[in-house]
Short mmCIF file of C-alpha atoms in Angstrom, two decimals:
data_model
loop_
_atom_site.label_atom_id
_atom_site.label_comp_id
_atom_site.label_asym_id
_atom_site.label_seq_id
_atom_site.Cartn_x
_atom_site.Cartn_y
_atom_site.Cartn_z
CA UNK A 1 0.00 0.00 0.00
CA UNK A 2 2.61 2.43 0.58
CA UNK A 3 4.55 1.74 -2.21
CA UNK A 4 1.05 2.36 -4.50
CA UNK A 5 0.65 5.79 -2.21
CA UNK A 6 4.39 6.87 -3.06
CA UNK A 7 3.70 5.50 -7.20
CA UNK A 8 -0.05 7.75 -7.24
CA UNK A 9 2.47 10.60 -5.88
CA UNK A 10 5.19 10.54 -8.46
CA UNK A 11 2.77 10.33 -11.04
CA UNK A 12 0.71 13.01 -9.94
CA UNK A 13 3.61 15.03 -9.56
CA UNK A 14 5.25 14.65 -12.95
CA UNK A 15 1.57 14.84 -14.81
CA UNK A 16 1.11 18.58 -13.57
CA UNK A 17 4.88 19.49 -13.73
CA UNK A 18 6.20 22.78 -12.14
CA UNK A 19 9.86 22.86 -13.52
CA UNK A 20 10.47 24.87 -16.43
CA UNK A 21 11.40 23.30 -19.90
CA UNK A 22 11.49 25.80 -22.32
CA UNK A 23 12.15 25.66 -26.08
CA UNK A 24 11.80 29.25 -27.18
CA UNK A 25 12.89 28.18 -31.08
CA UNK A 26 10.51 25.22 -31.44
CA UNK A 27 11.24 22.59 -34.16
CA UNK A 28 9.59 23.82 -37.57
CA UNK A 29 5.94 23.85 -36.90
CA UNK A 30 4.21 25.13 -39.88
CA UNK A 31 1.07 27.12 -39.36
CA UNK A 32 -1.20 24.06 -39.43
CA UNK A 33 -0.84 23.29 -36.59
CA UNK A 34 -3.09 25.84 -35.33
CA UNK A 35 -5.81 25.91 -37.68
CA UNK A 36 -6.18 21.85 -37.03
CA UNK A 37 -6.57 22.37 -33.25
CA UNK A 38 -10.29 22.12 -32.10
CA UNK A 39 -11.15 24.29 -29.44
CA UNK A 40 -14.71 25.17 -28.37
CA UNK A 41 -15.89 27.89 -26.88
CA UNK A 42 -17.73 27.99 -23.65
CA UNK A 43 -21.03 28.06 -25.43
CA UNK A 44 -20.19 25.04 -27.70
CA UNK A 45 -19.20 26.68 -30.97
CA UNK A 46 -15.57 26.05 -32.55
CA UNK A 47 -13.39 28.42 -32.57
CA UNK A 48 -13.14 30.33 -35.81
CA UNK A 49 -9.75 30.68 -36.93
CA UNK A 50 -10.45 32.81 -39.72
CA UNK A 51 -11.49 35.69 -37.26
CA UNK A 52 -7.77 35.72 -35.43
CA UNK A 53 -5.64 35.38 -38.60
CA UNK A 54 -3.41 37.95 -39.09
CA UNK A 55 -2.70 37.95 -34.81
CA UNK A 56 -0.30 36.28 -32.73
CA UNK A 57 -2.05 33.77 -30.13
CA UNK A 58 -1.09 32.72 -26.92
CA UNK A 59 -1.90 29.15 -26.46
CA UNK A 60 -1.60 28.17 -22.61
CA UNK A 61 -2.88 24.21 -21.93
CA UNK A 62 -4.23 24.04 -18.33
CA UNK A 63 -6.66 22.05 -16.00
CA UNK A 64 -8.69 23.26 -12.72
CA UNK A 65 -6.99 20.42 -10.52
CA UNK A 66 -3.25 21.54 -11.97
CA UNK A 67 -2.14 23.51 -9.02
CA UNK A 68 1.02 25.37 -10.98
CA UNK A 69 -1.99 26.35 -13.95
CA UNK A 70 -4.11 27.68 -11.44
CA UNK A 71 -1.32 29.59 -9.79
CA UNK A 72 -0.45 31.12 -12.86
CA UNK A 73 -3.54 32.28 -14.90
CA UNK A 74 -3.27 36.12 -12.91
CA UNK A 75 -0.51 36.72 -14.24
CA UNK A 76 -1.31 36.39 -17.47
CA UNK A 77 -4.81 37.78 -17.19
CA UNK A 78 -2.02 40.79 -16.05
CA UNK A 79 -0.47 40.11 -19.51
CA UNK A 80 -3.08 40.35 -21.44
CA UNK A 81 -4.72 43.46 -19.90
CA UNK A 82 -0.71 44.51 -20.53
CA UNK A 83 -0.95 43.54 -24.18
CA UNK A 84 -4.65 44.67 -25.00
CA UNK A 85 -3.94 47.00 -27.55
CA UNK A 86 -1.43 44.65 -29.55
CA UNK A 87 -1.91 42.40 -32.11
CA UNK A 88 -2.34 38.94 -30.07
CA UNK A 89 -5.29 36.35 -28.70
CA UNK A 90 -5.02 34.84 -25.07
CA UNK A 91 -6.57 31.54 -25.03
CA UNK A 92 -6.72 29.07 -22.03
CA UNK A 93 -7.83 25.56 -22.96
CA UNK A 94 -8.36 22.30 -20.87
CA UNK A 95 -9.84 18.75 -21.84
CA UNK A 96 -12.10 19.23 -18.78
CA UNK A 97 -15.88 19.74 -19.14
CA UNK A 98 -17.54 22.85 -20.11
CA UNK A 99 -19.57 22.74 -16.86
CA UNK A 100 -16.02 22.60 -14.84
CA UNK A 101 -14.85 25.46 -16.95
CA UNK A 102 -17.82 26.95 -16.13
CA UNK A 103 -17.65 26.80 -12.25
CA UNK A 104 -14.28 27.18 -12.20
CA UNK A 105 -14.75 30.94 -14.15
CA UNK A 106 -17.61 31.28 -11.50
CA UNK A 107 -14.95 30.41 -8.41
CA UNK A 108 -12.01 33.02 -9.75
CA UNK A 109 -13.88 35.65 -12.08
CA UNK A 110 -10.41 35.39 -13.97
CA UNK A 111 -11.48 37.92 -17.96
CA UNK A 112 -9.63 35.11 -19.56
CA UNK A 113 -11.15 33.65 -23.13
CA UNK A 114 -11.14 29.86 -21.53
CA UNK A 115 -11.82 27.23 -24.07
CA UNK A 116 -12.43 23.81 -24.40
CA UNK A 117 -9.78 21.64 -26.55
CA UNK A 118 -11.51 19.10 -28.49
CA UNK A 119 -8.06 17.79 -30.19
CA UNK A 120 -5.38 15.77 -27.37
CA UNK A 121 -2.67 16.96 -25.37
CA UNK A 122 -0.84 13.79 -26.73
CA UNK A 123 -1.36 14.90 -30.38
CA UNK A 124 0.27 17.80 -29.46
CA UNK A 125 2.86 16.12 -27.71
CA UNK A 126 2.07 17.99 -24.61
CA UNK A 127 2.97 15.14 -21.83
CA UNK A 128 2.84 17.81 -18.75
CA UNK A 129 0.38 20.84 -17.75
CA UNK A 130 0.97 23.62 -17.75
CA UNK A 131 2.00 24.11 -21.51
CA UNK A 132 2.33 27.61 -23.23
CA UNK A 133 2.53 27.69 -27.13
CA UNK A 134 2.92 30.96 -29.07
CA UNK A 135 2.06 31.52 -32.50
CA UNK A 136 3.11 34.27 -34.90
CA UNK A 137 0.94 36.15 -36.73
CA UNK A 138 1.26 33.94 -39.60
CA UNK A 139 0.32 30.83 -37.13
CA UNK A 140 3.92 29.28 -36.93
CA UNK A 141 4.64 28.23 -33.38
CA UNK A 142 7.61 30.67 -32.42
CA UNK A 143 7.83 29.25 -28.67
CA UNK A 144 6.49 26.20 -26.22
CA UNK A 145 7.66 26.07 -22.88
CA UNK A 146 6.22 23.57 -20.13
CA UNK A 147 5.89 25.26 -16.93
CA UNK A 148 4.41 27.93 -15.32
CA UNK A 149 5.92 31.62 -15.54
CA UNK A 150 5.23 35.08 -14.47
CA UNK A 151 4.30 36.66 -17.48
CA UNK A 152 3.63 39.84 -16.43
CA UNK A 153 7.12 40.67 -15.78
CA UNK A 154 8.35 43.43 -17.73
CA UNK A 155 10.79 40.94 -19.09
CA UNK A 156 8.15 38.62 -20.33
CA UNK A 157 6.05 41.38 -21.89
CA UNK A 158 8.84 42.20 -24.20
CA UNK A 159 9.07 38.74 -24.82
CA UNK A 160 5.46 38.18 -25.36
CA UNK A 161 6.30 41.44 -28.33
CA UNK A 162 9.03 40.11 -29.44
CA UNK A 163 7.72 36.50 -30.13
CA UNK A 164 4.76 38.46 -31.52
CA UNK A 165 6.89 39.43 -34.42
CA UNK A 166 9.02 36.71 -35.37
CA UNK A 167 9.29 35.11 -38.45
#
């Protein structure tokens, strides 16, 4: 018993992972990547990618019982507030229900667009939460990093501009 209460432990512990591994220049992902991805919005409809081409997108993969997401999503609801009048989408999605989504926008009152991702973590290769992708404005993924950061920092806002604009 307490080797399956040590086992439970480890894997909880690596599934929602708090240590940073970052790959700013991501292996060449083209921009299909992003217009293949099915994410729903909280009423049910799928998200339109049509109506955020031409912007960057920040693409942050979460769930409500992920302690390090959780922790993270003020600051960037700081960086987007930060970022409002730039070119660039904030999107939060999670496999979990819409009804958990739901509550758990009821629980924090976080002005976040959270969506729910109808395509796999796994397809993504995403094997820990949380997971931050950024996409140029042309939809090429310019950055992933697994972990979560402050991005409200000064230092991550120019970042978040610089990323914004790379080819």
């Amino acid at each position: 018993m307490k080797y399956l209460i040590v086992f439970i432990a480890v894997i909880t512990f690596f599934s929602c992972n708090g240590s940073r591994q970052s790959v700013e220049e991501t292996q060449s992902v083209d921009a299909s990547e992003l217009s293949s991805m099915q994410l729903l919005n909280i009423d049910g409809s799928l998200i339109n990618w049509q109506e955020v081409k031409g912007k960057a997108v920040f693409l942050n993969f979460w769930a409500t019982w992920c302690g390090p997401c959780v922790k993270e999503m003020p600051y960037i609801e700081a960086a987007a507030r930060a970022l409002k009048e730039e070119n660039i989408v904030f999107l939060l999605a999670t496999e979990e229900s819409t009804e958990k989504i739901k509550s758990f926008e009821q629980k924090f009152g976080y002005q976040l667009d959270l969506v729910r991702q109808k395509t796999s973590l796994a397809s993504l290769d995403i094997t820990a939460i949380p997971t931050t992708y950024i996409y140029n404005t042309k939809g090429k993924r310019v950055f992933a990093e697994t972990s979560a950061r402050k991005w409200d920092t000064d230092e991550n806002i120019k970042l978040l501009k610089e990323l914004m604009k790379k080819p």
